[in-house]
PDB file of C-alpha atoms in Angstrom:
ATOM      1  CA  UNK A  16     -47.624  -0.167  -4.593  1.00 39.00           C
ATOM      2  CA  UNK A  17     -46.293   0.747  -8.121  1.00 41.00           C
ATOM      3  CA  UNK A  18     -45.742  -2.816  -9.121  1.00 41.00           C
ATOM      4  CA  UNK A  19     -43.552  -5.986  -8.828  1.00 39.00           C
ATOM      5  CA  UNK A  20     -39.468  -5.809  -8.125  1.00 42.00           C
ATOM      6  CA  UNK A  21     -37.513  -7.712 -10.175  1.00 42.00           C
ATOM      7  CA  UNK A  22     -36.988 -10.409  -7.014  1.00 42.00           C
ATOM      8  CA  UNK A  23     -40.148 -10.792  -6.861  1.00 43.00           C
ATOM      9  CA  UNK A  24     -41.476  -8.506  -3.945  1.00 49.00           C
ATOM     10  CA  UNK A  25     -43.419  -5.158  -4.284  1.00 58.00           C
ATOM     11  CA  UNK A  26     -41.575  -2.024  -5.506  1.00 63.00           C
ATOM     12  CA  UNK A  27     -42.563   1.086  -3.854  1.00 68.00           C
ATOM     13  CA  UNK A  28     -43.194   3.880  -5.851  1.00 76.00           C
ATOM     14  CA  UNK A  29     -41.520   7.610  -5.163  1.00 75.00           C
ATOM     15  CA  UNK A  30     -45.035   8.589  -3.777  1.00 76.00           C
ATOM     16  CA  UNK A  31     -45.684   5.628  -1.703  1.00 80.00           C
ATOM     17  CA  UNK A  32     -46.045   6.142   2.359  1.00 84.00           C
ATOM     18  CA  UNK A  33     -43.104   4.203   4.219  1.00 83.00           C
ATOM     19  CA  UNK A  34     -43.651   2.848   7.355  1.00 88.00           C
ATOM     20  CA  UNK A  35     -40.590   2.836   9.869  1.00 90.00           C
ATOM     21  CA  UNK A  36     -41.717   2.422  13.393  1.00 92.00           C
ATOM     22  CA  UNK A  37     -38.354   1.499  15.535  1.00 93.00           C
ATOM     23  CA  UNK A  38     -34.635   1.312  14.815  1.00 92.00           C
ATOM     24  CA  UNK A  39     -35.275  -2.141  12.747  1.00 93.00           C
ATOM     25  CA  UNK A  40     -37.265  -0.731  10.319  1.00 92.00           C
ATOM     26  CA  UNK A  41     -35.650   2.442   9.765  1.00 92.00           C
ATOM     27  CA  UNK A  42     -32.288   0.639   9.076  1.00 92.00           C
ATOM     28  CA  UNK A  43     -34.089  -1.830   6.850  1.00 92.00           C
ATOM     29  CA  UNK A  44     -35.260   1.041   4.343  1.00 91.00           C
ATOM     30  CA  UNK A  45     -32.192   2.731   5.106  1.00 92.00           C
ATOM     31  CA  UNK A  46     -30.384  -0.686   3.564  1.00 93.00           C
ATOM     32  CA  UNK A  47     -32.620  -0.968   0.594  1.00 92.00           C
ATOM     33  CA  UNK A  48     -32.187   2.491  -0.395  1.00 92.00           C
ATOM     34  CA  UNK A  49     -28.727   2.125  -0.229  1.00 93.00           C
ATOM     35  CA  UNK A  50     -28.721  -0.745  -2.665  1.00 94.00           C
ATOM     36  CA  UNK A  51     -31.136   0.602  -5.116  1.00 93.00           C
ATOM     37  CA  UNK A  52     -27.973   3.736  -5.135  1.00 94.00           C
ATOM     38  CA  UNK A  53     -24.977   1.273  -5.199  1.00 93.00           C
ATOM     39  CA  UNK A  54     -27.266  -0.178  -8.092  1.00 94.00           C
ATOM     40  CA  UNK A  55     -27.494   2.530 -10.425  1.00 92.00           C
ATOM     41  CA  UNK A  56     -23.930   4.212  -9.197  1.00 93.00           C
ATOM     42  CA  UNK A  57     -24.964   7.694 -10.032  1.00 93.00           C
ATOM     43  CA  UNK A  58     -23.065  10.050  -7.618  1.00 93.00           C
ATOM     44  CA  UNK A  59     -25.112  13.067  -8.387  1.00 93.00           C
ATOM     45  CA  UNK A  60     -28.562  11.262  -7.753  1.00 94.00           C
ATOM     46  CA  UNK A  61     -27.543  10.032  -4.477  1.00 94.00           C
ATOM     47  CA  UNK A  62     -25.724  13.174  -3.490  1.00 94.00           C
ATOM     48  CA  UNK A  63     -29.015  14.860  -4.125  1.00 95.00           C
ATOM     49  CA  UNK A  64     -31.100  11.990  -2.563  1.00 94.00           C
ATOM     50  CA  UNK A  65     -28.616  12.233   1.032  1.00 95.00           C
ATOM     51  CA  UNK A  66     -28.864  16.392   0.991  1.00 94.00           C
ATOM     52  CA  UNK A  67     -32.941  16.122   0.535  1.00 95.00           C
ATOM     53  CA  UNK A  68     -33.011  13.689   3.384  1.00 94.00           C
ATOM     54  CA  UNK A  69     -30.828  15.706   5.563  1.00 94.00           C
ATOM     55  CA  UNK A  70     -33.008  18.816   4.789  1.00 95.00           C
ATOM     56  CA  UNK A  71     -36.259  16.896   5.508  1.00 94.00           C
ATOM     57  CA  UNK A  72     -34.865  15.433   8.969  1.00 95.00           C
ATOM     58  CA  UNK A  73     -32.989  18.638   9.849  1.00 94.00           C
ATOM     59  CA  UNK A  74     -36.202  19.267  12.728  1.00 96.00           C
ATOM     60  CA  UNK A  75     -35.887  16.340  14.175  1.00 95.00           C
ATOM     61  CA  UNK A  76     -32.133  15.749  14.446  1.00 95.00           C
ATOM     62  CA  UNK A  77     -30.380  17.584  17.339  1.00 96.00           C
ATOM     63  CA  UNK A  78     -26.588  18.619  17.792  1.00 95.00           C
ATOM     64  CA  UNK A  79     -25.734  15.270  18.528  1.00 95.00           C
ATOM     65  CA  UNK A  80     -26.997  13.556  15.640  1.00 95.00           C
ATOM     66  CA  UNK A  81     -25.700  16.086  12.997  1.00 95.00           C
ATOM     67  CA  UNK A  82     -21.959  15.820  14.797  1.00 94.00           C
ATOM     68  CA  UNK A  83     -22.186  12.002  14.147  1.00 94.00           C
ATOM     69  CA  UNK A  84     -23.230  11.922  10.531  1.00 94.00           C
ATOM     70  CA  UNK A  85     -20.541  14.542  10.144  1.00 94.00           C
ATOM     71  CA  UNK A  86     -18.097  12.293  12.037  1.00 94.00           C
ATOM     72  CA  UNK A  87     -19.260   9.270   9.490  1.00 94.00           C
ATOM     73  CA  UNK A  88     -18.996  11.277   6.736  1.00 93.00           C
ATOM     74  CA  UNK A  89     -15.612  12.400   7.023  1.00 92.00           C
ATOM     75  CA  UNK A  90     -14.390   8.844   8.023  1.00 93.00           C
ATOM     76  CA  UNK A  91     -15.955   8.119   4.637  1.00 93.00           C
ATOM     77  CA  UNK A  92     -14.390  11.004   2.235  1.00 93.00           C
ATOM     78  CA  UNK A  93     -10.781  10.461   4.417  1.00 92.00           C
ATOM     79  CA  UNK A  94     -11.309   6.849   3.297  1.00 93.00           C
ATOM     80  CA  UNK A  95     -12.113   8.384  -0.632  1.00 91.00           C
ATOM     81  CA  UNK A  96      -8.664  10.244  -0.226  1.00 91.00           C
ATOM     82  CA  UNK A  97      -6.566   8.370   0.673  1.00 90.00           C
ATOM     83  CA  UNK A  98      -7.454   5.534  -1.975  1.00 88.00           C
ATOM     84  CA  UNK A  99      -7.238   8.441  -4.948  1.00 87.00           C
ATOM     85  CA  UNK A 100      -3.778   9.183  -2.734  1.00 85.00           C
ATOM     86  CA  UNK A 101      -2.686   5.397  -3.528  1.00 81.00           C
ATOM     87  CA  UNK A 102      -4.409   5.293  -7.121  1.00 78.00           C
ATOM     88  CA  UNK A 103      -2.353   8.858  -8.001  1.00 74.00           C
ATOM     89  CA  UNK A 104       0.850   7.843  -6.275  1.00 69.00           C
ATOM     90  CA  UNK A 105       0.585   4.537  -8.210  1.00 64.00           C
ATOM     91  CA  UNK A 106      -0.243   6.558 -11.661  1.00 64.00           C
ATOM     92  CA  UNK A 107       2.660   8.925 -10.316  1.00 56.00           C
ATOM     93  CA  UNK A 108       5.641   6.803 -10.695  1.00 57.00           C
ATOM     94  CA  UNK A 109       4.434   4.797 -13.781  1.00 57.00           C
ATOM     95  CA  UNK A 110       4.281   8.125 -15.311  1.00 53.00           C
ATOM     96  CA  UNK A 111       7.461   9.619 -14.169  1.00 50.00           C
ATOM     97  CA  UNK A 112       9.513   6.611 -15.816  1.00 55.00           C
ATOM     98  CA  UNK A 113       7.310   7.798 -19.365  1.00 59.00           C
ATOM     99  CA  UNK A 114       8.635  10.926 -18.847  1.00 67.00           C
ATOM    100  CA  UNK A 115      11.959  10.754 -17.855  1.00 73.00           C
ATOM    101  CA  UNK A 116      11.892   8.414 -21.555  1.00 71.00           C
ATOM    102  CA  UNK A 117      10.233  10.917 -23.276  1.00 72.00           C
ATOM    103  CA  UNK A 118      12.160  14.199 -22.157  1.00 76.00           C
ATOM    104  CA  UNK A 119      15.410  11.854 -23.143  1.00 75.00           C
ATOM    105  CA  UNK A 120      13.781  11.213 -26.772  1.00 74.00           C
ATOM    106  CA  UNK A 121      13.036  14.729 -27.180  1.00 75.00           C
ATOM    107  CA  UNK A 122      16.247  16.164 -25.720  1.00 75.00           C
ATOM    108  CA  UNK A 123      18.006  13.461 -28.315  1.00 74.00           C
ATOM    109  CA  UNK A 124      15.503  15.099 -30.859  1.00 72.00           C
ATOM    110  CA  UNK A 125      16.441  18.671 -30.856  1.00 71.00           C
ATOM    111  CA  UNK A 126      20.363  17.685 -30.286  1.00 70.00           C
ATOM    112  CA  UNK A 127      20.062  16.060 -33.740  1.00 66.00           C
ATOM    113  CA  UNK A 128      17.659  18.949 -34.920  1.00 66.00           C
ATOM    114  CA  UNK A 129      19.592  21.821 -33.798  1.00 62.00           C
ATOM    115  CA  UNK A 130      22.626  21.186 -31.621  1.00 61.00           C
ATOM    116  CA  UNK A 131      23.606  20.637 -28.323  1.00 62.00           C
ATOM    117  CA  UNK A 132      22.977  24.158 -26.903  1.00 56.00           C
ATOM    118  CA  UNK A 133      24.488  23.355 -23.533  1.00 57.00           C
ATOM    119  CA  UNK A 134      28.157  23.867 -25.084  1.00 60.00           C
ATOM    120  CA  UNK A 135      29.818  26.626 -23.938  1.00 59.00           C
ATOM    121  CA  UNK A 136      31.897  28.920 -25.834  1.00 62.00           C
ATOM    122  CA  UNK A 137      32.668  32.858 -26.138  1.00 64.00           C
ATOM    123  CA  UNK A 138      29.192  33.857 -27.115  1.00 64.00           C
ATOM    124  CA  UNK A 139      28.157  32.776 -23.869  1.00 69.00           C
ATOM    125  CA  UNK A 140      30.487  35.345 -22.108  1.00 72.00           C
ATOM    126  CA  UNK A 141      29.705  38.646 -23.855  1.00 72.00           C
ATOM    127  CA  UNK A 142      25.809  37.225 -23.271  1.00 74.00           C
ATOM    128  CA  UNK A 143      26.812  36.822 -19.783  1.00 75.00           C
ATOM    129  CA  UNK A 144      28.944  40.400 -19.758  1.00 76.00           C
ATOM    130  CA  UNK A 145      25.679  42.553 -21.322  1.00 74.00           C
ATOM    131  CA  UNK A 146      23.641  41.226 -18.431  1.00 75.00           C
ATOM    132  CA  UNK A 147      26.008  41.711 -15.666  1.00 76.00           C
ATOM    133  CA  UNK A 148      26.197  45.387 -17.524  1.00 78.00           C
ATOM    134  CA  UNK A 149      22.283  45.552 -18.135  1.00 75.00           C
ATOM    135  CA  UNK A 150      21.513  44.871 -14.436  1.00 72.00           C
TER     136      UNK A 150
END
C-alpha cells in the first residue's frame, strides 16, 4: 500500500493489485473510484480513466454488456442535454430582453447620429427604378 488516506484507511497506489472476487466487491471499487473522480472533477482524467477501462475489459465483455453501458451512457449524456437545454433556454430569454434594450439604444444612437434612414422620399424611387432596370 502507498500510504494512509486522509480518513484514515490505506490508499492504494496506481500499481497496487485489486482484489474483486464477486459482484460486492467489484461495485465497492467501482464506488470508490467514482468518488476519488467526483473529487477532483476533472472531465478529461476520468474520460480517459472510463475509455482505458473499457479497452482493458473489452475481452471479457460480450454484446450484451457493451449494449447496456451504451444504454447507461446515453441515459446519462440525454440527462447532460437536456439540463444545458434548460440552463441555455434560461440564459436565452434573459438575454433576448438585453438585446431587444440594446438594439433600441443603438437604433436611438445612430437616429441621433445620422438620421432616421427608414424615411421615405424620391431618392428611394429612382434607387428602386435603377434596380428594377438593372435586373
Amino acid at each position: 500500500s502507498a500510504g494512509k488516506a486522509a480518513v484514515g484507511g490505506n490508499a492504494m497506489g496506481a500499481g497496487d493489485t485489486v482484489k474483486m472476487k464477486d459482484l460486492k466487491d467489484h461495485l465497492k471499487h467501482a464506488r470508490k473510484v467514482g468518488q476519488c473522480i467526483r473529487g477532483h472533477g476533472k472531465v478529461h482524467l476520468c474520460a480517459a480513466f472510463l475509455k482505458e477501462a473499457i479497452q482493458e475489459c473489452k475481452d471479457v465483455l460480450d454484446d450484451a454488456a457493451i449494449t447496456e453501458i451504451i444504454k447507461t451512457c446515453n441515459v446519462i449524456k440525454n440527462e447532460k442535454v437536456a439540463a444545458t437545454k434548460k440552463k441555455v433556454k434560461g440564459q436565452a430569454q434573459k438575454s433576448a430582453k438585453r438585446d431587444k434594450a440594446a438594439e433600441a439604444k443603438a437604433k436611438k444612437l445612430a437616429n441621433e447620429l445620422y438620421g432616421d434612414s427608414n424615411q421615405y422620399d424620391g431618392y428611394d424611387e429612382m434607387g428602386e427604378q435603377y434596380e428594377d432596370d438593372f435586373f
